[in-house]
């Protein structure tokens, strides 16, 4: 379990070995989906590739590693040029949605849980695992 809530999907990619008829497995590509609070993620990217994970930040606490690639934000695929814009847009939209829910609850005299008041977004990462490192 990485940082609480997550989803994983995996697929294996092949490379050709010396014998062209017998491809040999090179790595498994795994998608890890994590939920982040709408605040500093604690990571730096070049394009979609994670190049720095800050100690103690959200990404560090959830197990994100340098070299992982952001593939989706809120379930939508992202491009290297649009990843930061997609994250900012998702955070703004989610924060606005939560504010509207809180305002509606206050009008109705309802009390919301802290979880219901917390704005968060979903980010999917792609990581490659050499098959030699598979358990």
Short mmCIF file of N, CA, C and O in Angstrom, two decimals:
data_model
loop_
_atom_site.label_atom_id
_atom_site.label_comp_id
_atom_site.label_asym_id
_atom_site.label_seq_id
_atom_site.Cartn_x
_atom_site.Cartn_y
_atom_site.Cartn_z
N UNK A 1 0.86 -1.18 0.00
CA UNK A 1 0.00 0.00 0.00
C UNK A 1 0.89 1.23 0.00
O UNK A 1 1.70 1.41 0.88
N UNK A 2 0.77 2.06 -1.00
CA UNK A 2 1.57 3.27 -1.11
C UNK A 2 0.69 4.45 -0.76
O UNK A 2 -0.20 4.80 -1.51
N UNK A 3 0.93 5.07 0.39
CA UNK A 3 0.23 6.30 0.75
C UNK A 3 -1.27 6.17 0.85
O UNK A 3 -1.99 7.10 0.55
N UNK A 4 -1.78 5.03 1.25
CA UNK A 4 -3.21 4.91 1.42
C UNK A 4 -3.90 4.46 0.15
O UNK A 4 -3.73 3.34 -0.30
N UNK A 5 -4.65 5.33 -0.47
CA UNK A 5 -5.51 5.02 -1.60
C UNK A 5 -4.71 4.96 -2.90
O UNK A 5 -4.00 5.87 -3.24
N UNK A 6 -4.80 3.86 -3.63
CA UNK A 6 -4.15 3.79 -4.92
C UNK A 6 -4.73 2.66 -5.77
O UNK A 6 -5.43 1.80 -5.28
N UNK A 7 -4.41 2.69 -7.04
CA UNK A 7 -4.76 1.64 -7.99
C UNK A 7 -3.52 1.30 -8.79
O UNK A 7 -2.68 2.15 -9.03
N UNK A 8 -3.41 0.06 -9.22
CA UNK A 8 -2.27 -0.34 -10.04
C UNK A 8 -2.74 -1.12 -11.26
O UNK A 8 -3.67 -1.90 -11.17
N UNK A 9 -2.05 -0.90 -12.36
CA UNK A 9 -2.22 -1.71 -13.56
C UNK A 9 -0.83 -2.02 -14.05
O UNK A 9 0.06 -1.19 -13.97
N UNK A 10 -0.60 -3.22 -14.55
CA UNK A 10 0.74 -3.57 -15.02
C UNK A 10 0.66 -4.23 -16.39
O UNK A 10 -0.32 -4.89 -16.72
N UNK A 11 1.71 -4.04 -17.16
CA UNK A 11 1.84 -4.72 -18.44
C UNK A 11 3.32 -4.95 -18.69
O UNK A 11 4.16 -4.22 -18.19
N UNK A 12 3.64 -5.99 -19.45
CA UNK A 12 5.03 -6.34 -19.72
C UNK A 12 5.40 -5.94 -21.14
O UNK A 12 4.62 -6.11 -22.06
N UNK A 13 6.60 -5.40 -21.29
CA UNK A 13 7.10 -5.00 -22.59
C UNK A 13 8.28 -5.88 -22.95
O UNK A 13 9.08 -6.24 -22.10
N UNK A 14 8.37 -6.23 -24.22
CA UNK A 14 9.39 -7.17 -24.67
C UNK A 14 10.44 -6.47 -25.52
O UNK A 14 10.15 -5.49 -26.20
N UNK A 15 11.65 -6.99 -25.46
CA UNK A 15 12.70 -6.56 -26.39
C UNK A 15 13.21 -7.81 -27.07
O UNK A 15 13.09 -8.92 -26.56
N UNK A 16 13.80 -7.63 -28.23
CA UNK A 16 14.34 -8.78 -28.96
C UNK A 16 15.71 -9.13 -28.40
O UNK A 16 16.55 -8.27 -28.19
N UNK A 17 15.89 -10.40 -28.16
CA UNK A 17 17.19 -10.88 -27.71
C UNK A 17 18.04 -11.22 -28.92
O UNK A 17 17.79 -10.77 -30.04
N UNK A 18 19.03 -12.07 -28.74
CA UNK A 18 19.89 -12.47 -29.85
C UNK A 18 19.12 -13.26 -30.89
O UNK A 18 19.39 -13.17 -32.07
N UNK A 19 18.15 -14.05 -30.47
CA UNK A 19 17.34 -14.84 -31.37
C UNK A 19 16.10 -14.02 -31.72
O UNK A 19 15.25 -13.78 -30.88
N UNK A 20 15.98 -13.57 -32.96
CA UNK A 20 14.88 -12.70 -33.38
C UNK A 20 13.52 -13.36 -33.19
O UNK A 20 12.51 -12.68 -33.09
N UNK A 21 13.48 -14.69 -33.16
CA UNK A 21 12.20 -15.38 -33.00
C UNK A 21 11.76 -15.46 -31.54
O UNK A 21 10.62 -15.80 -31.25
N UNK A 22 12.66 -15.18 -30.61
CA UNK A 22 12.34 -15.34 -29.20
C UNK A 22 12.56 -14.02 -28.45
O UNK A 22 13.65 -13.76 -27.96
N UNK A 23 11.52 -13.17 -28.39
CA UNK A 23 11.70 -11.92 -27.65
C UNK A 23 11.89 -12.21 -26.16
O UNK A 23 11.36 -13.19 -25.63
N UNK A 24 12.71 -11.38 -25.53
CA UNK A 24 12.94 -11.54 -24.09
C UNK A 24 12.33 -10.36 -23.37
O UNK A 24 12.39 -9.23 -23.84
N UNK A 25 11.71 -10.61 -22.22
CA UNK A 25 11.09 -9.51 -21.47
C UNK A 25 12.15 -8.52 -20.98
O UNK A 25 13.21 -8.92 -20.52
N UNK A 26 11.84 -7.23 -21.07
CA UNK A 26 12.78 -6.19 -20.62
C UNK A 26 12.31 -5.56 -19.32
O UNK A 26 13.08 -5.43 -18.39
N UNK A 27 11.06 -5.17 -19.27
CA UNK A 27 10.55 -4.50 -18.07
C UNK A 27 9.03 -4.59 -18.02
O UNK A 27 8.39 -4.87 -19.02
N UNK A 28 8.52 -4.36 -16.85
CA UNK A 28 7.08 -4.25 -16.66
C UNK A 28 6.78 -2.78 -16.45
O UNK A 28 7.49 -2.09 -15.72
N UNK A 29 5.76 -2.30 -17.14
CA UNK A 29 5.32 -0.92 -16.95
C UNK A 29 4.08 -0.98 -16.08
O UNK A 29 3.12 -1.67 -16.39
N UNK A 30 4.12 -0.27 -14.95
CA UNK A 30 3.03 -0.30 -13.99
C UNK A 30 2.47 1.10 -13.80
O UNK A 30 3.22 2.06 -13.71
N UNK A 31 1.15 1.20 -13.74
CA UNK A 31 0.50 2.48 -13.46
C UNK A 31 0.08 2.49 -11.99
O UNK A 31 -0.57 1.57 -11.52
N UNK A 32 0.50 3.53 -11.28
CA UNK A 32 0.15 3.70 -9.88
C UNK A 32 -0.65 4.99 -9.77
O UNK A 32 -0.19 6.04 -10.20
N UNK A 33 -1.87 4.91 -9.23
CA UNK A 33 -2.74 6.08 -9.10
C UNK A 33 -2.85 6.45 -7.63
O UNK A 33 -3.18 5.61 -6.80
N UNK A 34 -2.53 7.71 -7.34
CA UNK A 34 -2.51 8.21 -5.96
C UNK A 34 -3.39 9.45 -5.84
O UNK A 34 -3.59 10.18 -6.81
N UNK A 35 -3.89 9.70 -4.65
CA UNK A 35 -4.71 10.88 -4.38
C UNK A 35 -3.88 11.86 -3.57
O UNK A 35 -3.27 11.49 -2.57
N UNK A 36 -3.84 13.13 -4.02
CA UNK A 36 -3.07 14.19 -3.38
C UNK A 36 -3.99 15.31 -2.91
O UNK A 36 -4.95 15.65 -3.60
N UNK A 37 -3.67 15.90 -1.77
CA UNK A 37 -4.36 17.10 -1.32
C UNK A 37 -4.05 18.22 -2.29
O UNK A 37 -2.99 18.24 -2.93
N UNK A 38 -4.95 19.18 -2.40
CA UNK A 38 -4.74 20.33 -3.29
C UNK A 38 -3.82 21.34 -2.62
O UNK A 38 -4.24 22.41 -2.16
N UNK A 39 -2.56 20.97 -2.53
CA UNK A 39 -1.51 21.84 -2.00
C UNK A 39 -0.21 21.36 -2.65
O UNK A 39 -0.25 20.55 -3.57
N UNK A 40 0.92 21.82 -2.19
CA UNK A 40 2.18 21.43 -2.79
C UNK A 40 2.32 19.91 -2.83
O UNK A 40 2.11 19.23 -1.82
N UNK A 41 2.67 19.39 -4.00
CA UNK A 41 2.82 17.94 -4.16
C UNK A 41 4.14 17.44 -3.59
O UNK A 41 4.28 16.27 -3.27
N UNK A 42 5.15 18.34 -3.54
CA UNK A 42 6.46 17.93 -3.05
C UNK A 42 7.26 17.18 -4.09
O UNK A 42 8.03 16.28 -3.78
N UNK A 43 7.08 17.57 -5.36
CA UNK A 43 7.88 16.96 -6.42
C UNK A 43 8.14 17.98 -7.51
O UNK A 43 7.46 18.98 -7.62
N UNK A 44 9.18 17.70 -8.30
CA UNK A 44 9.53 18.53 -9.44
C UNK A 44 9.55 17.63 -10.67
O UNK A 44 10.00 16.48 -10.59
N UNK A 45 9.07 18.16 -11.79
CA UNK A 45 9.03 17.39 -13.05
C UNK A 45 9.72 18.14 -14.17
O UNK A 45 9.73 19.36 -14.20
N UNK A 46 10.29 17.37 -15.07
CA UNK A 46 10.72 17.88 -16.36
C UNK A 46 9.82 17.17 -17.36
O UNK A 46 9.92 15.95 -17.52
N UNK A 47 8.92 17.92 -17.96
CA UNK A 47 7.88 17.29 -18.76
C UNK A 47 7.01 16.47 -17.82
O UNK A 47 6.53 16.97 -16.82
N UNK A 48 6.84 15.19 -18.13
CA UNK A 48 6.06 14.32 -17.25
C UNK A 48 6.94 13.52 -16.29
O UNK A 48 6.43 12.85 -15.40
N UNK A 49 8.25 13.58 -16.46
CA UNK A 49 9.15 12.77 -15.63
C UNK A 49 9.45 13.45 -14.29
O UNK A 49 9.85 14.61 -14.23
N UNK A 50 9.28 12.70 -13.21
CA UNK A 50 9.60 13.19 -11.87
C UNK A 50 11.11 13.24 -11.73
O UNK A 50 11.79 12.23 -11.89
N UNK A 51 11.64 14.43 -11.47
CA UNK A 51 13.09 14.61 -11.35
C UNK A 51 13.55 14.87 -9.93
O UNK A 51 14.73 14.77 -9.63
N UNK A 52 12.61 15.21 -9.02
CA UNK A 52 12.95 15.47 -7.62
C UNK A 52 11.73 15.16 -6.76
O UNK A 52 10.62 15.56 -7.10
N UNK A 53 11.95 14.46 -5.66
CA UNK A 53 10.91 14.22 -4.67
C UNK A 53 11.41 14.80 -3.35
O UNK A 53 12.46 14.39 -2.86
N UNK A 54 10.70 15.79 -2.83
CA UNK A 54 11.12 16.47 -1.61
C UNK A 54 10.82 15.62 -0.38
O UNK A 54 9.70 15.14 -0.21
N UNK A 55 11.84 15.44 0.47
CA UNK A 55 11.65 14.71 1.72
C UNK A 55 10.54 15.34 2.54
O UNK A 55 10.50 16.55 2.71
N UNK A 56 9.63 14.51 3.03
CA UNK A 56 8.53 14.98 3.86
C UNK A 56 7.34 15.52 3.10
O UNK A 56 6.31 15.80 3.69
N UNK A 57 7.45 15.67 1.79
CA UNK A 57 6.34 16.17 0.98
C UNK A 57 5.32 15.08 0.71
O UNK A 57 5.54 13.90 1.01
N UNK A 58 4.20 15.46 0.14
CA UNK A 58 3.14 14.49 -0.16
C UNK A 58 3.65 13.34 -1.03
O UNK A 58 3.35 12.17 -0.76
N UNK A 59 4.39 13.68 -2.09
CA UNK A 59 4.88 12.65 -3.00
C UNK A 59 5.79 11.66 -2.26
O UNK A 59 5.69 10.45 -2.45
N UNK A 60 6.68 12.18 -1.42
CA UNK A 60 7.58 11.33 -0.65
C UNK A 60 6.79 10.40 0.27
O UNK A 60 7.05 9.20 0.35
N UNK A 61 5.80 10.95 0.97
CA UNK A 61 4.98 10.16 1.88
C UNK A 61 4.19 9.07 1.17
O UNK A 61 3.89 8.03 1.74
N UNK A 62 3.88 9.28 -0.10
CA UNK A 62 3.11 8.31 -0.87
C UNK A 62 3.99 7.34 -1.65
O UNK A 62 3.49 6.47 -2.35
N UNK A 63 5.31 7.52 -1.57
CA UNK A 63 6.23 6.58 -2.20
C UNK A 63 6.60 6.87 -3.64
O UNK A 63 7.16 6.02 -4.33
N UNK A 64 6.31 8.07 -4.13
CA UNK A 64 6.67 8.44 -5.49
C UNK A 64 8.20 8.46 -5.62
O UNK A 64 8.90 8.90 -4.71
N UNK A 65 8.71 7.98 -6.75
CA UNK A 65 10.15 7.89 -6.96
C UNK A 65 10.58 8.73 -8.17
O UNK A 65 9.82 8.91 -9.12
N UNK A 66 11.83 9.23 -8.11
CA UNK A 66 12.42 9.91 -9.26
C UNK A 66 12.42 8.92 -10.42
O UNK A 66 12.70 7.73 -10.24
N UNK A 67 12.07 9.41 -11.60
CA UNK A 67 12.02 8.56 -12.79
C UNK A 67 10.61 8.13 -13.17
O UNK A 67 10.36 7.75 -14.30
N UNK A 68 9.67 8.17 -12.20
CA UNK A 68 8.29 7.88 -12.55
C UNK A 68 7.79 8.97 -13.49
O UNK A 68 8.31 10.08 -13.49
N UNK A 69 6.81 8.67 -14.29
CA UNK A 69 6.23 9.65 -15.23
C UNK A 69 4.75 9.84 -14.92
O UNK A 69 4.03 8.87 -14.72
N UNK A 70 4.33 11.10 -14.90
CA UNK A 70 2.91 11.39 -14.71
C UNK A 70 2.21 11.07 -16.03
O UNK A 70 2.60 11.58 -17.09
N UNK A 71 1.21 10.21 -15.96
CA UNK A 71 0.49 9.83 -17.18
C UNK A 71 -0.92 10.41 -17.24
O UNK A 71 -1.42 10.70 -18.32
N UNK A 72 -1.56 10.59 -16.06
CA UNK A 72 -2.93 11.10 -16.04
C UNK A 72 -3.13 12.00 -14.83
O UNK A 72 -2.51 11.81 -13.79
N UNK A 73 -4.02 12.99 -15.00
CA UNK A 73 -4.48 13.83 -13.90
C UNK A 73 -6.00 13.79 -13.95
O UNK A 73 -6.59 14.07 -15.00
N UNK A 74 -6.61 13.39 -12.85
CA UNK A 74 -8.06 13.23 -12.76
C UNK A 74 -8.57 12.30 -13.87
O UNK A 74 -9.63 12.50 -14.45
N UNK A 75 -7.78 11.27 -14.19
CA UNK A 75 -8.18 10.28 -15.18
C UNK A 75 -7.98 10.68 -16.63
O UNK A 75 -8.26 9.89 -17.53
N UNK A 76 -7.47 11.89 -16.85
CA UNK A 76 -7.24 12.38 -18.23
C UNK A 76 -5.75 12.31 -18.55
O UNK A 76 -4.92 12.76 -17.76
N UNK A 77 -5.41 11.76 -19.72
CA UNK A 77 -4.01 11.68 -20.14
C UNK A 77 -3.43 13.08 -20.25
O UNK A 77 -4.13 14.03 -20.63
N UNK A 78 -2.15 13.22 -19.92
CA UNK A 78 -1.46 14.50 -20.02
C UNK A 78 -0.26 14.39 -20.94
O UNK A 78 0.28 13.30 -21.14
N UNK A 79 0.15 15.53 -21.49
CA UNK A 79 1.33 15.60 -22.34
C UNK A 79 2.47 16.24 -21.54
O UNK A 79 2.22 16.93 -20.56
N UNK A 80 3.71 16.05 -21.99
CA UNK A 80 4.82 16.70 -21.28
C UNK A 80 4.66 18.22 -21.19
O UNK A 80 5.01 18.81 -20.17
N UNK A 81 4.12 18.85 -22.20
CA UNK A 81 3.97 20.31 -22.20
C UNK A 81 2.78 20.76 -21.36
O UNK A 81 2.73 21.91 -20.93
N UNK A 82 1.80 19.87 -21.09
CA UNK A 82 0.59 20.29 -20.41
C UNK A 82 0.39 19.76 -19.01
O UNK A 82 -0.64 20.00 -18.40
N UNK A 83 1.39 19.06 -18.47
CA UNK A 83 1.19 18.40 -17.18
C UNK A 83 0.99 19.40 -16.04
O UNK A 83 0.08 19.23 -15.22
N UNK A 84 1.77 20.45 -15.97
CA UNK A 84 1.64 21.43 -14.88
C UNK A 84 0.31 22.15 -14.98
O UNK A 84 -0.39 22.35 -13.98
N UNK A 85 -0.08 22.53 -16.19
CA UNK A 85 -1.36 23.19 -16.40
C UNK A 85 -2.51 22.28 -15.97
O UNK A 85 -3.46 22.73 -15.32
N UNK A 86 -2.41 21.00 -16.31
CA UNK A 86 -3.47 20.05 -15.95
C UNK A 86 -3.59 19.91 -14.43
O UNK A 86 -4.69 19.85 -13.89
N UNK A 87 -2.45 19.87 -13.74
CA UNK A 87 -2.48 19.74 -12.28
C UNK A 87 -3.08 21.00 -11.65
O UNK A 87 -3.94 20.91 -10.78
N UNK A 88 -2.63 22.17 -12.10
CA UNK A 88 -3.18 23.42 -11.55
C UNK A 88 -4.68 23.53 -11.80
O UNK A 88 -5.45 23.92 -10.91
N UNK A 89 -5.11 23.20 -13.01
CA UNK A 89 -6.52 23.28 -13.36
C UNK A 89 -7.34 22.32 -12.49
O UNK A 89 -8.39 22.69 -11.96
N UNK A 90 -6.84 21.10 -12.31
CA UNK A 90 -7.56 20.11 -11.50
C UNK A 90 -7.67 20.57 -10.05
O UNK A 90 -8.72 20.44 -9.42
N UNK A 91 -6.59 21.16 -9.52
CA UNK A 91 -6.62 21.65 -8.14
C UNK A 91 -7.61 22.79 -7.98
O UNK A 91 -8.37 22.84 -7.01
N UNK A 92 -7.63 23.71 -8.94
CA UNK A 92 -8.56 24.84 -8.88
C UNK A 92 -10.00 24.36 -8.96
O UNK A 92 -10.85 24.77 -8.17
N UNK A 93 -10.29 23.47 -9.91
CA UNK A 93 -11.65 22.97 -10.08
C UNK A 93 -12.11 22.20 -8.84
O UNK A 93 -13.24 22.34 -8.39
N UNK A 94 -11.23 21.37 -8.28
CA UNK A 94 -11.60 20.59 -7.10
C UNK A 94 -11.81 21.49 -5.89
O UNK A 94 -12.75 21.30 -5.12
N UNK A 95 -10.94 22.49 -5.71
CA UNK A 95 -11.11 23.43 -4.60
C UNK A 95 -12.42 24.19 -4.72
O UNK A 95 -13.15 24.35 -3.73
N UNK A 96 -12.76 24.64 -5.93
CA UNK A 96 -14.03 25.34 -6.16
C UNK A 96 -15.21 24.42 -5.88
O UNK A 96 -16.21 24.84 -5.30
N UNK A 97 -15.12 23.16 -6.30
CA UNK A 97 -16.20 22.20 -6.07
C UNK A 97 -16.43 21.99 -4.57
O UNK A 97 -17.56 22.02 -4.10
N UNK A 98 -15.33 21.82 -3.82
CA UNK A 98 -15.45 21.60 -2.37
C UNK A 98 -16.02 22.84 -1.68
O UNK A 98 -16.87 22.72 -0.79
N UNK A 99 -15.61 24.03 -2.10
CA UNK A 99 -16.17 25.26 -1.52
C UNK A 99 -17.67 25.32 -1.73
O UNK A 99 -18.43 25.72 -0.83
N UNK A 100 -18.14 24.93 -2.92
CA UNK A 100 -19.57 24.95 -3.21
C UNK A 100 -20.31 23.93 -2.34
O UNK A 100 -21.41 24.21 -1.84
N UNK A 101 -19.73 22.77 -2.13
CA UNK A 101 -20.35 21.75 -1.28
C UNK A 101 -20.45 22.25 0.16
O UNK A 101 -21.48 22.08 0.82
N UNK A 102 -19.38 22.87 0.65
CA UNK A 102 -19.38 23.41 2.02
C UNK A 102 -20.44 24.50 2.17
O UNK A 102 -21.19 24.51 3.14
N UNK A 103 -20.51 25.41 1.19
CA UNK A 103 -21.50 26.49 1.25
C UNK A 103 -22.92 25.93 1.25
O UNK A 103 -23.78 26.38 2.03
N UNK A 104 -23.18 24.93 0.42
CA UNK A 104 -24.52 24.33 0.36
C UNK A 104 -24.86 23.63 1.68
O UNK A 104 -25.98 23.73 2.18
N UNK A 105 -23.88 22.95 2.25
CA UNK A 105 -24.11 22.26 3.53
C UNK A 105 -24.41 23.26 4.64
O UNK A 105 -25.28 23.03 5.48
N UNK A 106 -23.69 24.38 4.64
CA UNK A 106 -23.93 25.41 5.66
C UNK A 106 -25.33 26.00 5.54
O UNK A 106 -25.99 26.26 6.55
N UNK A 107 -25.80 26.20 4.31
CA UNK A 107 -27.16 26.71 4.10
C UNK A 107 -28.21 25.74 4.63
O UNK A 107 -29.25 26.16 5.13
N UNK A 108 -27.93 24.45 4.51
CA UNK A 108 -28.87 23.42 4.97
C UNK A 108 -28.67 23.10 6.45
O UNK A 108 -29.43 22.29 7.00
N UNK A 109 -27.66 23.70 7.08
CA UNK A 109 -27.39 23.43 8.48
C UNK A 109 -26.75 22.07 8.73
O UNK A 109 -26.80 21.54 9.83
N UNK A 110 -26.12 21.50 7.70
CA UNK A 110 -25.48 20.20 7.81
C UNK A 110 -24.03 20.36 8.24
O UNK A 110 -23.40 21.38 7.98
N UNK A 111 -23.50 19.32 8.87
CA UNK A 111 -22.09 19.29 9.25
C UNK A 111 -21.38 18.27 8.36
O UNK A 111 -21.83 17.13 8.25
N UNK A 112 -20.29 18.69 7.74
CA UNK A 112 -19.52 17.81 6.88
C UNK A 112 -18.31 17.26 7.62
O UNK A 112 -17.73 17.93 8.47
N UNK A 113 -17.90 16.05 7.24
CA UNK A 113 -16.69 15.46 7.82
C UNK A 113 -15.47 16.21 7.27
O UNK A 113 -15.55 16.88 6.23
N UNK A 114 -14.36 16.07 7.96
CA UNK A 114 -13.12 16.70 7.48
C UNK A 114 -12.74 16.15 6.10
O UNK A 114 -12.26 16.88 5.25
N UNK A 115 -13.00 14.87 5.88
CA UNK A 115 -12.69 14.26 4.59
C UNK A 115 -13.51 14.90 3.47
O UNK A 115 -13.00 15.15 2.38
N UNK A 116 -14.78 15.19 3.75
CA UNK A 116 -15.65 15.81 2.75
C UNK A 116 -15.22 17.24 2.45
O UNK A 116 -15.46 17.76 1.36
N UNK A 117 -14.56 17.89 3.41
CA UNK A 117 -14.10 19.27 3.23
C UNK A 117 -12.73 19.36 2.57
O UNK A 117 -12.30 20.46 2.22
N UNK A 118 -12.05 18.24 2.43
CA UNK A 118 -10.68 18.25 1.89
C UNK A 118 -10.70 18.08 0.37
O UNK A 118 -11.20 17.08 -0.14
N UNK A 119 -10.16 19.05 -0.32
CA UNK A 119 -10.05 18.97 -1.78
C UNK A 119 -8.83 18.11 -2.12
O UNK A 119 -7.75 18.29 -1.57
N UNK A 120 -9.03 17.16 -3.04
CA UNK A 120 -7.91 16.32 -3.46
C UNK A 120 -8.07 15.95 -4.92
O UNK A 120 -9.17 15.97 -5.47
N UNK A 121 -6.94 15.62 -5.54
CA UNK A 121 -6.95 15.23 -6.95
C UNK A 121 -6.25 13.88 -7.09
O UNK A 121 -5.47 13.47 -6.24
N UNK A 122 -6.53 13.23 -8.21
CA UNK A 122 -5.97 11.93 -8.51
C UNK A 122 -4.91 12.08 -9.59
O UNK A 122 -5.18 12.69 -10.64
N UNK A 123 -3.72 11.56 -9.33
CA UNK A 123 -2.63 11.60 -10.32
C UNK A 123 -2.14 10.18 -10.54
O UNK A 123 -1.88 9.45 -9.58
N UNK A 124 -2.03 9.77 -11.82
CA UNK A 124 -1.51 8.45 -12.16
C UNK A 124 -0.07 8.60 -12.65
O UNK A 124 0.24 9.49 -13.43
N UNK A 125 0.76 7.71 -12.15
CA UNK A 125 2.17 7.67 -12.53
C UNK A 125 2.45 6.36 -13.25
O UNK A 125 1.86 5.33 -12.93
N UNK A 126 3.38 6.41 -14.20
CA UNK A 126 3.86 5.21 -14.86
C UNK A 126 5.26 4.95 -14.33
O UNK A 126 6.09 5.86 -14.29
N UNK A 127 5.50 3.73 -13.90
CA UNK A 127 6.85 3.38 -13.49
C UNK A 127 7.26 2.12 -14.21
O UNK A 127 6.43 1.25 -14.49
N UNK A 128 8.54 2.04 -14.54
CA UNK A 128 9.08 0.88 -15.24
C UNK A 128 9.91 0.07 -14.26
O UNK A 128 10.77 0.62 -13.58
N UNK A 129 9.65 -1.21 -14.22
CA UNK A 129 10.36 -2.10 -13.31
C UNK A 129 11.08 -3.15 -14.15
O UNK A 129 10.44 -3.94 -14.84
N UNK A 130 12.44 -3.12 -14.14
CA UNK A 130 13.16 -4.17 -14.87
C UNK A 130 12.74 -5.54 -14.36
O UNK A 130 12.58 -5.75 -13.16
N UNK A 131 12.51 -6.47 -15.29
CA UNK A 131 12.04 -7.79 -14.87
C UNK A 131 13.02 -8.50 -13.97
O UNK A 131 12.63 -9.33 -13.16
N UNK A 132 14.29 -8.16 -14.05
CA UNK A 132 15.28 -8.76 -13.16
C UNK A 132 14.99 -8.40 -11.70
O UNK A 132 15.40 -9.11 -10.79
N UNK A 133 14.26 -7.30 -11.45
CA UNK A 133 13.95 -6.86 -10.09
C UNK A 133 12.57 -7.33 -9.62
O UNK A 133 12.16 -7.06 -8.52
N UNK A 134 11.85 -8.08 -10.47
CA UNK A 134 10.53 -8.56 -10.09
C UNK A 134 10.66 -9.62 -9.02
O UNK A 134 11.57 -10.44 -9.05
N UNK A 135 9.73 -9.63 -8.06
CA UNK A 135 9.76 -10.66 -7.01
C UNK A 135 9.47 -12.04 -7.56
O UNK A 135 8.88 -12.25 -8.54
#
